[in-house]
Amino acid sequence: AKVVALGGGTVLRSESRARLLRRGVLVTLTAPAAELVRRVAGNAERPLLARGETVRVIEGLLAERASVYAECHAAIATAGRSVEAIAADVLSVAARPPVPVCLGARTYRVEIGG
């Protein structure tokens, strides 16, 4: 399996999100706002956090993006977990066979598991 890491804003563009959902398995990695603040502390490479008030900015971004992230095939919690455990979960999600719901032009696939 190939894994491509995207910035959190990539899936905000509906065209990009639709293409990603059709062509692969889209997984959201989640963590509480406080954990995300800890991870990015002192990182000047985060343009959306340059405004200051990092906790409030992150909480706002998570709220704004919640419905978009919910469209992903799976969400995996990362707080307090090793990279290896998270990677194993991502690969497990990617390996699940989809179940097609055949409705002609409205056909879609259902992901089973969680």
Short mmCIF file of C-alpha atoms in Angstrom, two decimals:
data_model
loop_
_atom_site.label_atom_id
_atom_site.label_comp_id
_atom_site.label_asym_id
_atom_site.label_seq_id
_atom_site.Cartn_x
_atom_site.Cartn_y
_atom_site.Cartn_z
CA ALA A 1 0.00 0.00 0.00
CA LYS A 2 1.16 3.51 -0.74
CA VAL A 3 0.51 6.18 1.86
CA VAL A 4 0.43 9.85 0.94
CA ALA A 5 0.38 12.38 3.77
CA LEU A 6 -1.68 15.46 2.99
CA GLY A 7 -1.99 18.74 4.80
CA GLY A 8 -5.24 19.12 6.73
CA GLY A 9 -6.53 21.71 4.31
CA THR A 10 -6.12 19.55 1.20
CA VAL A 11 -9.47 17.83 1.68
CA LEU A 12 -11.25 21.17 2.09
CA ARG A 13 -11.38 21.56 -1.69
CA SER A 14 -14.41 19.53 -2.77
CA GLU A 15 -12.84 18.51 -6.11
CA SER A 16 -9.71 17.21 -4.38
CA ARG A 17 -11.72 15.42 -1.72
CA ALA A 18 -14.00 13.74 -4.27
CA ARG A 19 -11.02 12.54 -6.30
CA LEU A 20 -9.26 11.21 -3.21
CA LEU A 21 -12.38 9.40 -1.99
CA ARG A 22 -12.89 7.78 -5.39
CA ARG A 23 -9.30 6.70 -5.99
CA GLY A 24 -8.08 5.62 -2.61
CA VAL A 25 -8.79 5.25 1.07
CA LEU A 26 -8.88 8.57 2.88
CA VAL A 27 -8.01 8.40 6.58
CA THR A 28 -8.16 11.28 9.04
CA LEU A 29 -5.69 11.20 11.92
CA THR A 30 -7.25 12.80 14.99
CA ALA A 31 -6.00 14.23 18.27
CA PRO A 32 -7.42 16.59 20.88
CA ALA A 33 -6.67 20.29 20.38
CA ALA A 34 -4.34 20.37 23.40
CA GLU A 35 -2.26 17.54 21.92
CA LEU A 36 -2.06 19.32 18.57
CA VAL A 37 -0.92 22.52 20.30
CA ARG A 38 1.84 20.55 22.05
CA ARG A 39 2.96 19.03 18.74
CA VAL A 40 3.21 22.33 16.86
CA ALA A 41 4.63 24.46 19.67
CA GLY A 42 7.40 26.67 18.30
CA ASN A 43 6.88 25.57 14.68
CA ALA A 44 7.01 28.64 12.45
CA GLU A 45 6.11 26.51 9.40
CA ARG A 46 2.37 26.53 10.24
CA PRO A 47 0.85 29.55 8.45
CA LEU A 48 -2.60 29.24 10.01
CA LEU A 49 -1.10 29.28 13.49
CA ALA A 50 1.03 32.38 12.97
CA ARG A 51 -1.85 34.53 14.23
CA GLY A 52 -1.24 33.50 17.85
CA GLU A 53 -3.80 32.07 20.30
CA THR A 54 -2.89 28.61 19.09
CA VAL A 55 -5.44 26.63 21.15
CA ARG A 56 -8.33 28.76 19.98
CA VAL A 57 -7.14 28.67 16.36
CA ILE A 58 -6.79 24.88 16.40
CA GLU A 59 -10.18 24.40 18.06
CA GLY A 60 -11.71 26.64 15.39
CA LEU A 61 -10.00 24.75 12.57
CA LEU A 62 -11.16 21.40 13.96
CA ALA A 63 -14.74 22.67 14.24
CA GLU A 64 -14.69 24.17 10.72
CA ARG A 65 -13.29 20.98 9.21
CA ALA A 66 -15.29 18.40 11.21
CA SER A 67 -17.93 17.75 8.54
CA VAL A 68 -15.28 17.44 5.82
CA TYR A 69 -13.13 15.08 7.87
CA ALA A 70 -16.26 13.01 8.63
CA GLU A 71 -16.50 12.15 4.91
CA CYS A 72 -13.21 10.23 5.08
CA HIS A 73 -13.28 6.45 5.06
CA ALA A 74 -11.95 6.28 8.62
CA ALA A 75 -10.68 8.36 11.52
CA ILE A 76 -7.81 7.11 13.66
CA ALA A 77 -7.02 8.56 17.08
CA THR A 78 -3.33 9.31 17.50
CA ALA A 79 -2.92 10.82 20.99
CA GLY A 80 -0.65 8.76 23.21
CA ARG A 81 -0.02 6.15 20.52
CA SER A 82 3.15 5.08 18.77
CA VAL A 83 3.77 5.80 15.11
CA GLU A 84 3.92 2.04 14.53
CA ALA A 85 0.47 1.45 16.07
CA ILE A 86 -1.05 4.29 14.05
CA ALA A 87 0.56 3.03 10.84
CA ALA A 88 -0.78 -0.47 11.52
CA ASP A 89 -4.29 0.95 11.90
CA VAL A 90 -3.96 2.92 8.65
CA LEU A 91 -2.85 -0.19 6.78
CA SER A 92 -5.69 -2.19 8.33
CA VAL A 93 -8.23 0.36 7.09
CA ALA A 94 -6.64 0.39 3.64
CA ALA A 95 -6.84 -3.41 3.44
CA ARG A 96 -10.60 -3.61 4.10
CA PRO A 97 -12.50 -4.65 1.02
CA PRO A 98 -15.30 -2.21 0.18
CA VAL A 99 -18.85 -3.47 -0.30
CA PRO A 100 -20.43 -1.99 -3.44
CA VAL A 101 -24.05 -0.81 -3.31
CA CYS A 102 -25.08 -1.09 -6.95
CA LEU A 103 -27.56 1.62 -7.90
CA GLY A 104 -26.60 2.34 -11.48
CA ALA A 105 -25.26 5.89 -11.77
CA ARG A 106 -25.66 6.31 -8.01
CA THR A 107 -23.50 3.30 -7.09
CA TYR A 108 -21.32 3.81 -4.03
CA ARG A 109 -19.17 1.69 -1.77
CA VAL A 110 -19.63 1.03 1.91
CA GLU A 111 -16.65 0.58 4.19
CA ILE A 112 -17.21 -2.07 6.86
CA GLY A 113 -15.27 -2.04 10.13
CA GLY A 114 -14.09 0.55 12.48
#
